[in-house]
XYZ file of C-alpha atoms in Angstrom:
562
model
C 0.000 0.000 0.000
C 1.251 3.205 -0.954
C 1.881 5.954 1.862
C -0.443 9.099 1.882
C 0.074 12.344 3.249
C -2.304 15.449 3.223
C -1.146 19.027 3.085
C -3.178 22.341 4.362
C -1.549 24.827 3.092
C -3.170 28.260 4.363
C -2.682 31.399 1.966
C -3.224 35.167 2.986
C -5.322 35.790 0.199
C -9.514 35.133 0.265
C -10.520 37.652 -2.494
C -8.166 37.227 -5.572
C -9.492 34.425 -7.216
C -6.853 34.360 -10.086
C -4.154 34.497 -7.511
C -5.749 31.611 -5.272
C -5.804 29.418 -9.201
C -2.349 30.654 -9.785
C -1.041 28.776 -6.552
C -3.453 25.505 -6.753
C -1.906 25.325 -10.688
C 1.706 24.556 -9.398
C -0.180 22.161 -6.675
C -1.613 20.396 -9.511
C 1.346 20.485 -11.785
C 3.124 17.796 -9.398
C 1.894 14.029 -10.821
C 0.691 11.967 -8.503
C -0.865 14.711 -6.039
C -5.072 15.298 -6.158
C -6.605 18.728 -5.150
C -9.251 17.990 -2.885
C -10.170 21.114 -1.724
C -10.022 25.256 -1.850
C -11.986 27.180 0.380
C -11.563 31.179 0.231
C -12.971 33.529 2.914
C -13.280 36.954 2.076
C -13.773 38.705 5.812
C -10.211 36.365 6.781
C -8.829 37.197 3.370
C -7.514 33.307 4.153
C -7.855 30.303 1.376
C -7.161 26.781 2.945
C -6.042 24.642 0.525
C -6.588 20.691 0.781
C -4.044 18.109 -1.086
C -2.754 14.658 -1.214
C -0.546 12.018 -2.430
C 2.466 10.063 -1.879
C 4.792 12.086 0.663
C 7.584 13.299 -1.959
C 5.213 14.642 -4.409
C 3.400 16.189 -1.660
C 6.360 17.869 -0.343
C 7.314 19.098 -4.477
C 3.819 20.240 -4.672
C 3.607 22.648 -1.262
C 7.149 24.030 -2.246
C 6.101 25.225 -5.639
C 2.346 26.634 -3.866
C 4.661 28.410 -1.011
C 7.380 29.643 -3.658
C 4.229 31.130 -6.297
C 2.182 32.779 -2.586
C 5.521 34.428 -1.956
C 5.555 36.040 -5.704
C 1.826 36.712 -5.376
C 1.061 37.882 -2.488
C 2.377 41.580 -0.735
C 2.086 40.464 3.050
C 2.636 44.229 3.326
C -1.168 45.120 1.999
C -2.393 42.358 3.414
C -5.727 43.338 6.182
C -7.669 40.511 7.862
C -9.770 39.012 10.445
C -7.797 35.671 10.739
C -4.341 35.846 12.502
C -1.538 35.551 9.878
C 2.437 36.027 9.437
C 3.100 34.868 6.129
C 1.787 34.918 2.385
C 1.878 30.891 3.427
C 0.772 31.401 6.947
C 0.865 27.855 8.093
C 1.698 24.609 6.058
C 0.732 21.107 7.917
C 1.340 17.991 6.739
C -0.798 15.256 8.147
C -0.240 11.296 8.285
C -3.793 9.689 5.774
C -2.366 6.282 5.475
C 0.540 3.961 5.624
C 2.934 5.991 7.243
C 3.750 7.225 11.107
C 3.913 10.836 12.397
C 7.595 10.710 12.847
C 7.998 10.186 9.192
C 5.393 12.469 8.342
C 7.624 14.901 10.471
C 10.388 14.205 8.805
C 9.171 15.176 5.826
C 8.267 17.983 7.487
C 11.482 19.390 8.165
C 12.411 18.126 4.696
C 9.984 21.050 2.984
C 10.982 23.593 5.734
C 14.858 22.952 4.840
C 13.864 23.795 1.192
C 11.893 26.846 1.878
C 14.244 28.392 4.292
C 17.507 27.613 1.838
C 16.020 27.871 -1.685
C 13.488 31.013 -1.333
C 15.118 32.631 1.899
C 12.004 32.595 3.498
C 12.197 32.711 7.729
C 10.544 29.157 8.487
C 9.175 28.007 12.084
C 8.390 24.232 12.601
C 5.563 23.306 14.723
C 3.841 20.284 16.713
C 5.698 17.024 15.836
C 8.220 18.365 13.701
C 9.484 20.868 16.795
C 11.431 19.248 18.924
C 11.988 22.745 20.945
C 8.710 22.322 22.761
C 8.622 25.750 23.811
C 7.527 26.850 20.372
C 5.790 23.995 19.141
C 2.195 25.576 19.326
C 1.141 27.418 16.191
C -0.484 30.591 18.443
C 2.513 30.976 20.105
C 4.725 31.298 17.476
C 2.123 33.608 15.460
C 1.310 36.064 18.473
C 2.527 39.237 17.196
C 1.255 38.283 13.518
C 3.191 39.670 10.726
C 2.845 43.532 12.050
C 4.877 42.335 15.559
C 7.153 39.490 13.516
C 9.311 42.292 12.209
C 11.022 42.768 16.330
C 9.958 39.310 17.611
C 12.382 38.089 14.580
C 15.517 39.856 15.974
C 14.768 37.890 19.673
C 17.197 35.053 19.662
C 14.428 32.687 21.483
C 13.127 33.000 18.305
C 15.753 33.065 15.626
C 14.059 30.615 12.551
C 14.633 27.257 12.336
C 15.489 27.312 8.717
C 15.826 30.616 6.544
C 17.374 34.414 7.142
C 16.447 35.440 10.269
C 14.856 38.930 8.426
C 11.382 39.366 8.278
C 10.355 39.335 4.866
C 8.520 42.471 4.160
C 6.611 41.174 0.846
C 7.051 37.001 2.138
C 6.169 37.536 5.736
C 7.416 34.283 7.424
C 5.848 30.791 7.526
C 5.058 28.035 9.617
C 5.602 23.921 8.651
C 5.140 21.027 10.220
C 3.108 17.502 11.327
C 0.072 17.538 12.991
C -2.565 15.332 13.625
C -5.871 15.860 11.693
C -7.924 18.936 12.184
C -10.925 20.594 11.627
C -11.081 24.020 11.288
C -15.267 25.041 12.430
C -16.630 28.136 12.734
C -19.936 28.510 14.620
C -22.599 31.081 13.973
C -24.393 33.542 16.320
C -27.063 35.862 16.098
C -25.195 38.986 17.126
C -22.602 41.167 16.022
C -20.382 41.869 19.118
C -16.864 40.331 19.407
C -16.636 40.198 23.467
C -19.817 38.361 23.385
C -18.498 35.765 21.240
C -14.904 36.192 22.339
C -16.440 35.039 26.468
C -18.278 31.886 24.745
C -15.195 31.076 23.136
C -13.448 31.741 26.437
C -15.991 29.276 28.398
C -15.449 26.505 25.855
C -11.711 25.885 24.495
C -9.309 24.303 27.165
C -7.124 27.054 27.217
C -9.809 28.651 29.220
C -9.254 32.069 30.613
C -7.001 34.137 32.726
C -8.303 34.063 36.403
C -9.001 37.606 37.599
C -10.183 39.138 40.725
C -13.335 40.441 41.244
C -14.788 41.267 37.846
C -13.855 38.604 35.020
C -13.197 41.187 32.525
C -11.541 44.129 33.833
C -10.546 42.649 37.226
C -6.427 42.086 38.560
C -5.132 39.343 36.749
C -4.395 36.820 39.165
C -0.808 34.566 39.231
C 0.970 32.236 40.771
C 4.264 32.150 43.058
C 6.175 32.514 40.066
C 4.349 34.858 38.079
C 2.530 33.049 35.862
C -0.752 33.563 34.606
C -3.821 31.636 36.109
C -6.665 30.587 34.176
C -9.843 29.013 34.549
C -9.505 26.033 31.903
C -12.477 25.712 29.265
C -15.151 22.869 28.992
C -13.587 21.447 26.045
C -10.659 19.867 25.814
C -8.510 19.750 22.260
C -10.274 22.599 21.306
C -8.467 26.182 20.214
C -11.656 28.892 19.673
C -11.374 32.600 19.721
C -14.831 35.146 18.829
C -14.626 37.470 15.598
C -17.115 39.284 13.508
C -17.603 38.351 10.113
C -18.626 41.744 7.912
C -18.877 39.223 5.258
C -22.238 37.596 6.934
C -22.723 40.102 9.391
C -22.684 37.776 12.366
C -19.997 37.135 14.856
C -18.683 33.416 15.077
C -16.929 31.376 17.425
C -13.815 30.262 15.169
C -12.584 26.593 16.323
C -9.882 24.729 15.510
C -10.815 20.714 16.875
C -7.424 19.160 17.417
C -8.243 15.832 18.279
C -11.931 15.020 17.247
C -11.877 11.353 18.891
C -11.627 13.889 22.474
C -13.641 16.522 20.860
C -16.257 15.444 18.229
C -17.694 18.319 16.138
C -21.203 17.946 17.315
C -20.078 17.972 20.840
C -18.586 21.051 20.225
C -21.646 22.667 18.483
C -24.074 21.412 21.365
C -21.543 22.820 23.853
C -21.096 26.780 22.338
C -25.163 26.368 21.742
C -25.528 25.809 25.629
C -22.999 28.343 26.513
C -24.300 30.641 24.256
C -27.643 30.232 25.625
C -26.590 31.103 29.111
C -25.168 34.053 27.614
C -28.602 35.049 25.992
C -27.120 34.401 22.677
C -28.412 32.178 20.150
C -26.599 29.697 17.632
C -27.848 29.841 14.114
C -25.938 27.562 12.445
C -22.265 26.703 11.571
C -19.198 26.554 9.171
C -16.624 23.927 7.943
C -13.591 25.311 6.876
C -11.611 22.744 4.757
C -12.655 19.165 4.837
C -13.925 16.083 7.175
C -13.933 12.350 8.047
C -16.607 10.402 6.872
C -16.844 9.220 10.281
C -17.144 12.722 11.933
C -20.128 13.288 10.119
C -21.456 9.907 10.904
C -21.088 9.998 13.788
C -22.877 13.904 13.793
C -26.192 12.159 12.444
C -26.409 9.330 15.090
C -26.004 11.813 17.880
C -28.720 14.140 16.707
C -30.870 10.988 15.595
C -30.254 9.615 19.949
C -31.581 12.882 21.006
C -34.693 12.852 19.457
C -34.836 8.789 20.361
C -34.754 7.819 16.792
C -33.420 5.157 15.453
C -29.474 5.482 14.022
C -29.924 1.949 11.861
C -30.205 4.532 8.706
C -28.375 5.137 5.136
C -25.043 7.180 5.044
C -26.829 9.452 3.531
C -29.568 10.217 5.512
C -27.140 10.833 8.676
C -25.156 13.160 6.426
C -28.061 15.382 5.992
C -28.829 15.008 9.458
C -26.166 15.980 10.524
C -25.422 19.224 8.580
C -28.830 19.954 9.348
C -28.816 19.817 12.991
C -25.644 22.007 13.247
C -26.842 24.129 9.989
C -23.393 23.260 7.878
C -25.545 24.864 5.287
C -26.583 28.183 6.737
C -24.076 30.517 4.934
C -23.405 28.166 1.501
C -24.416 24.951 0.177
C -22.589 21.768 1.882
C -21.748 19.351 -0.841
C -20.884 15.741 1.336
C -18.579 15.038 -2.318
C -16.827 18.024 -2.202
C -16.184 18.318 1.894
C -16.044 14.602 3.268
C -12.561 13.575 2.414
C -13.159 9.956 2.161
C -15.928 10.934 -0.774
C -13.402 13.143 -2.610
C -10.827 10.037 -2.682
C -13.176 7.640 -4.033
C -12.713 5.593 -7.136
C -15.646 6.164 -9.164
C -15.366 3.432 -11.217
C -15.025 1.090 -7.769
C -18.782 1.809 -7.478
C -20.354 2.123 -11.008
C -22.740 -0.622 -10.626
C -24.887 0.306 -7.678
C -24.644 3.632 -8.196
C -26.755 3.110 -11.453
C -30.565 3.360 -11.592
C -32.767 0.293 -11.285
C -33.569 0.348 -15.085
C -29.972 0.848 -16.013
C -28.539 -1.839 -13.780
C -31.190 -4.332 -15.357
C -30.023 -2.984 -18.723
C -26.598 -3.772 -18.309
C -27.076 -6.882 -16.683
C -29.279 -7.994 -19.821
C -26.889 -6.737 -22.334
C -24.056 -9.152 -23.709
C -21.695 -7.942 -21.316
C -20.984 -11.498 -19.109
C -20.745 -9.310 -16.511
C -22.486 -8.064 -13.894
C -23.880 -11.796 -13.909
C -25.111 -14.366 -11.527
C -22.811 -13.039 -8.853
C -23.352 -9.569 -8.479
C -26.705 -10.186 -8.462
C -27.142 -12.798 -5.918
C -24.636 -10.029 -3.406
C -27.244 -7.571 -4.848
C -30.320 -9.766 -3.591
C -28.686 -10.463 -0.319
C -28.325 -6.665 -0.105
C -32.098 -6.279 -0.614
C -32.877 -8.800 1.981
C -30.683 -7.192 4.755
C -32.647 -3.385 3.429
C -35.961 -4.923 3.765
C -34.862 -6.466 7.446
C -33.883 -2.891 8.236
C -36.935 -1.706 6.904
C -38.680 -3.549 9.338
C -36.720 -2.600 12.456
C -36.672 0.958 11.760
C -40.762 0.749 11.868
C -40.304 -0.880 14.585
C -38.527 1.887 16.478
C -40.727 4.481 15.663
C -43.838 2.431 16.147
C -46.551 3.751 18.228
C -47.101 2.583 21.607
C -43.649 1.037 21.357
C -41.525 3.978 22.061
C -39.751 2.255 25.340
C -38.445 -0.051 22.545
C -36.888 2.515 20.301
C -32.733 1.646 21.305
C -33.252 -1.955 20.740
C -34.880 -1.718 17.250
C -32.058 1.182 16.579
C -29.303 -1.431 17.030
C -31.342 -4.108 15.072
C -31.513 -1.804 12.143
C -28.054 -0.608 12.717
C -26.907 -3.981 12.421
C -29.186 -4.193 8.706
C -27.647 -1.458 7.335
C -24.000 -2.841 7.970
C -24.981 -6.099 6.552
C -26.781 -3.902 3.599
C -23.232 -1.827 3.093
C -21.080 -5.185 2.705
C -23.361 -6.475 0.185
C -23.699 -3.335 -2.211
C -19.751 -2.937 -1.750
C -19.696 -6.778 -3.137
C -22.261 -6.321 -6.125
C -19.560 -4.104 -7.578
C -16.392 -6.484 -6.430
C -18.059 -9.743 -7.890
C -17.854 -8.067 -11.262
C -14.441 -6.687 -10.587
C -13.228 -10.364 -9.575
C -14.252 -11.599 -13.142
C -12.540 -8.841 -15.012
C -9.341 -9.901 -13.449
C -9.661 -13.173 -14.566
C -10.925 -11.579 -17.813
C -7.506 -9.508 -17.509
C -5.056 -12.099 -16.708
C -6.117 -14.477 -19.629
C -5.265 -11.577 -22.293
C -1.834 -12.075 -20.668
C 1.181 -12.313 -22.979
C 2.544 -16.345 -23.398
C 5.456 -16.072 -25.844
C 8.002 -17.478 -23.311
C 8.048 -19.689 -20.447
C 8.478 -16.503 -18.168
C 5.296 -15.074 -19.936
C 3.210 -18.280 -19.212
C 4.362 -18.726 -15.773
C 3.582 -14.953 -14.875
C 0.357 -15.524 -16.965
C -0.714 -18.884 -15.133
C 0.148 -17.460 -11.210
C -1.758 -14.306 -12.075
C -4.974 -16.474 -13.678
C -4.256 -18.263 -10.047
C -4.666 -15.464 -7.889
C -7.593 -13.818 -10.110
C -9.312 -17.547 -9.424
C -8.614 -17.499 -5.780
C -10.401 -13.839 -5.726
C -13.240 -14.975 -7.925
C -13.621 -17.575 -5.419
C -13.418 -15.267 -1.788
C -15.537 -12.760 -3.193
C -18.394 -14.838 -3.823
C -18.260 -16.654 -0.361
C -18.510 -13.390 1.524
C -21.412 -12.941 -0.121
C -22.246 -16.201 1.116
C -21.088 -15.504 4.842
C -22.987 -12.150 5.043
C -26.324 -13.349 3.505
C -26.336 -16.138 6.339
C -25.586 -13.858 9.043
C -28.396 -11.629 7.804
C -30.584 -14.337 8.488
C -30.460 -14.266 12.361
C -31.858 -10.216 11.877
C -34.372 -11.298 9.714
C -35.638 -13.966 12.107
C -35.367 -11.430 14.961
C -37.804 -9.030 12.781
C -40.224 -11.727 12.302
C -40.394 -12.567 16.241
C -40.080 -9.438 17.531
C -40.886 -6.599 14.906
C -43.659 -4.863 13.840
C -46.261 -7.373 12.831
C -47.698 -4.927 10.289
C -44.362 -5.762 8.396
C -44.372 -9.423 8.816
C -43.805 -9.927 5.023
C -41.764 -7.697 4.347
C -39.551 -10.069 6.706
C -40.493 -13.071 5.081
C -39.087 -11.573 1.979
C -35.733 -10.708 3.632
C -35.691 -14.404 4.153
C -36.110 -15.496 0.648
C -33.482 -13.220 -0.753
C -31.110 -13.993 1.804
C -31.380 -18.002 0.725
C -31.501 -17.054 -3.046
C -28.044 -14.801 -1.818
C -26.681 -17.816 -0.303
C -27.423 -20.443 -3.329
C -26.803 -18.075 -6.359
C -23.349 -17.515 -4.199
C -22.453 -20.774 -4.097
C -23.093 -21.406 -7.838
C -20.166 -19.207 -8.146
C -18.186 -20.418 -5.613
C -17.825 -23.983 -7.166
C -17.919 -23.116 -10.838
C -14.620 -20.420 -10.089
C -13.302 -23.261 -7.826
C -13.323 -25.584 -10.603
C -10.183 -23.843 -12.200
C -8.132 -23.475 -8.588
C -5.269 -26.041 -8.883
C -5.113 -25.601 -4.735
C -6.804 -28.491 -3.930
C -6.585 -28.440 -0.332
C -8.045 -24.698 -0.384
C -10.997 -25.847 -2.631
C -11.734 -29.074 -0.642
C -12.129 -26.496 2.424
C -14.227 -23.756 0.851
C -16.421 -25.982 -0.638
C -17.134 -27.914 2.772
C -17.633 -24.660 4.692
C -20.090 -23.548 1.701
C -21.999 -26.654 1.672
C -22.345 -26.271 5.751
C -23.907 -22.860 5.164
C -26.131 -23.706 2.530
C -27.686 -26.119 4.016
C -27.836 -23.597 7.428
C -29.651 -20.817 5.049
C -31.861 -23.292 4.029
C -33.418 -24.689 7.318
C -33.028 -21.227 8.695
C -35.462 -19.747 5.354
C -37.849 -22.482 5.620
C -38.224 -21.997 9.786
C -38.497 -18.301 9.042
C -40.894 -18.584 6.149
C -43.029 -21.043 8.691
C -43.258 -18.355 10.994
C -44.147 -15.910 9.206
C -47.165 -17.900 7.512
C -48.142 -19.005 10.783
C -48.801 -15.403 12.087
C -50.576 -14.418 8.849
C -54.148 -14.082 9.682
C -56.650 -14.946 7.083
């Protein structure tokens, strides 16, 4: 697997739209790296930039961006609301996959080494690529912002850690290094004033507030024994927020930065700025994602909103989605496109899911045409997935049955459990095809030497052996559908008894049309041992799904009342 790296380059310039293409050009110059995301703001005069890719291109890519920002952009013009010290303020590199956080420092340092040296730009390093932990935090080493940066440069505490120790009057000076994932989120309120927003934001990030006596604004700052500042820590911990006003919108916000979202979850932070806001006689009208976000944030947004109102969570991806950006209004200011913000959605093959993300009509087209494939396969996955959707179905009217509202958590996890089932199944509809094209693939091989047929033969092999697996999964998750399914026709909604029943029958034809391909693929696997295996372990379930359809179907006929 290859390693991946994401870069968030921020730029001090929000209006300029040419300028803002001119730098995301050279980022997409570099082969190998995708754009995923640019997101201007006009009142911060601030565009984050989103990128990926393997971590040397990544590193070519942000040096070019920084190197065209510097030509581009006079720091010395430059007005506002967001803190800044450089035409690149800040440049992060962040671990995606395959690859640790000291690496990802390393690399790190790599890009700073080149900026300082080859463009003569003063360069800080921050979080895990600091090892001077003293200056490791990016507010620290910004205070001042590019106004104060011109003095704070000459201090020797904070001589750069690569590049001229001048402050570059056109350049400014910039900050690199490895941090964990982020979310920048800005939350809405319905006023205008700064100290109002600036005290929620004071009651909710961990830094807190200084301690003062007697009033908490104007009052003696209080220390301790050796002078240092006191504060009264926030309710949220992980989280950096200070309060602005937006002339953009005309609103203040409270402007977050979530630094570890597994401590802090996004919604948790919404809910927590709506209470304090509240106390504060201030109201929360919606919020703002700057940049981009985990699938599983998200998610995980929708099932909390869903728990508060005691609904059930067993729903589609897509239905938490829009719960979720409607319960913290994502889509107050702008649209929210889920393919354009969620990062996992932006990095998506979109061939990997052609086939169920056709229409009904068109997926019955193609599997009629004289294309061999989608065939038998993908369509028994494609059943099973219809089984485990109706099953859900049924638990999900369950919940939210009248009269049967004490119930509503254990229906939730029964229909929970469907849609997981559901997800593995579509996911296979589209692999079952993809396992016969490689076979399809590694016949058209080249055999004009006995190194050509032995590299031919060994990939037809492992093609096989994947035209076998794929099939029994389909096979595995069809059966274990079966014990929902059962559980919806004892303890569901009877109104939906059927509907259960149904489940049932395409979770056997799942299971059988599976099989089919199981032992026609295993036919051509010279592993015997492997085969002799599968094939028992397929046989076992078969006959399982088939007692377990014809106890369900039993049921279900015996509560029918005619």
């Amino acid at each position: 697997m290859n390693q991946l790296i994401e870069c968030v380059p921020n730029f001090s310039e929000g209006v300029n739209l040419a300028i803002i293409k001119q730098i995301t050009d050279e980022v997409e110059s570099v082969e190998g790296v995708r754009l995923l995301n640019v997101d201007p703001g006009k009142a911060t005069n601030r565009t984050v930039v989103t990128f990926v890719g393997e971590p040397q291109q990544v590193v070519q890519a942000a040096f070019l961006a920084i190197k065209k920002a510097g030509e581009l952009i006079d720091m010395s013009r430059h007005k506002g609301e967001h803190p800044r010290m450089g035409a690149t303020d800040v440049c992060p590199l962040i671990p995606i996959a395959n690859i640790t956080m000291e690496e990802t420092a390393g690399y790190a340092k790599q890009l700073a080494k080149r900026v300082g040296e080859e463009l003569a730009i003063p360069v800080y390093l921050y979080q895990h690529a600091q090892a001077d932990k003293t200056r490791d935090n990016l507010s620290v080493i910004r205070a001042g912002e590019y106004e104060g940066f011109f003095k704070k440069i000459k201090e020797p505490k904070w001589k750069p850690d690569y590049g001229p120790a001048e402050m570059d009057t056109k350049r400014g000076a910039t900050v690199i290094g490895a941090r964990d994932f982020l979310i920048a989120y800005n939350i809405n309120l319905n006023t205008t004033s700064t100290r109002r927003a600036n005290a929620i934001a004071f009651d909710v990030r961990e830094a807190g507030r200084v301690m003062r006596e007697g009033d908490p604004v104007t009052g003696k700052i209080i220390t301790d024994e050796n002078g240092k500042l006191r504060s009264i820590p926030g309710t949220l911990k992980s989280v950096k927020a200070i309060g602005w006003y937006i002339e953009e919108y005309g609103v203040a916000q409270i402007s977050m930065n979530l630094t570890n979202i597994e401590v802090t979850p996004i919604h948790v932070a919404f809910d927590e700025v709506c209470r304090k806001a509240a106390d504060r006689g201030i109201r929360v009208t919606g919020s703002e994602l700057v940049g981009l976000i985990p699938l599983k944030a998200m998610l995980d947004a929708g099932k909390y909103f869903l728990r508060k109102q005691q609904r059930s969570v067993g729903v589609s991806e897509k239905e938490l989605i829009k719960i979720a950006i409607k319960s913290m209004g994502l889509d107050e200011l702008g649209p929210f496109n889920p393919d354009e913000r969620i990062i996992e959605y932006l990095l998506k093959d979109a061939a990997a899911g052609k086939l169920v993300s056709m229409t009904l009509s068109d997926f019955a087209d193609e599997t009629a045409s004289e294309s061999p494939a989608p065939g038998g396969g993908s369509i028994s996955a494609y059943m099973g997935a219809l089984g485990a959707s109706l099953a859900t179905m049924v638990a999900n009217l369950s919940s939210h049955k009248k009269g049967w509202d004490s119930r509503w958590e254990e229906f939730s996890s029964r229909a929970e459990q469907g849609q997981k089932f559901k997800d593995q199944l579509l996911g296979l509809v589209d692999e079952d095809t993809a396992a016969f094209n490689k076979i399809m693939e590694a016949f058209g091989l080249p055999k004009g030497n006995e190194e050509e047929k032995a590299a031919r033969d060994q990939a037809i092999q492992d093609a096989t052996r994947y035209a076998i697996e794929i099939p029994f999964k389909v096979m595995q998750t069809s059966f274990e559908s079966l014990t929902l399914i059962k559980a919806m026709v004892e303890t569901g909604n009877p109104n939906s008894i059927t509907d259960a029943g149904v489940a049932a029958l395409c979770a056997r034809s799942a299971v059988m049309g599976a099989f089919m391909n199981v032992k026609i693929n295993a036919s051509g696997y010279k592993d015997g041992a492997f085969v002799e295996d599968i094939l028992t372990r397929g046989e076992d379930i078969e006959q399982k799904t088939i007692a377990a359809e014809a106890e369900i179907i039993a049921l279900v006929n015996s509560k029918i009342k005619l």
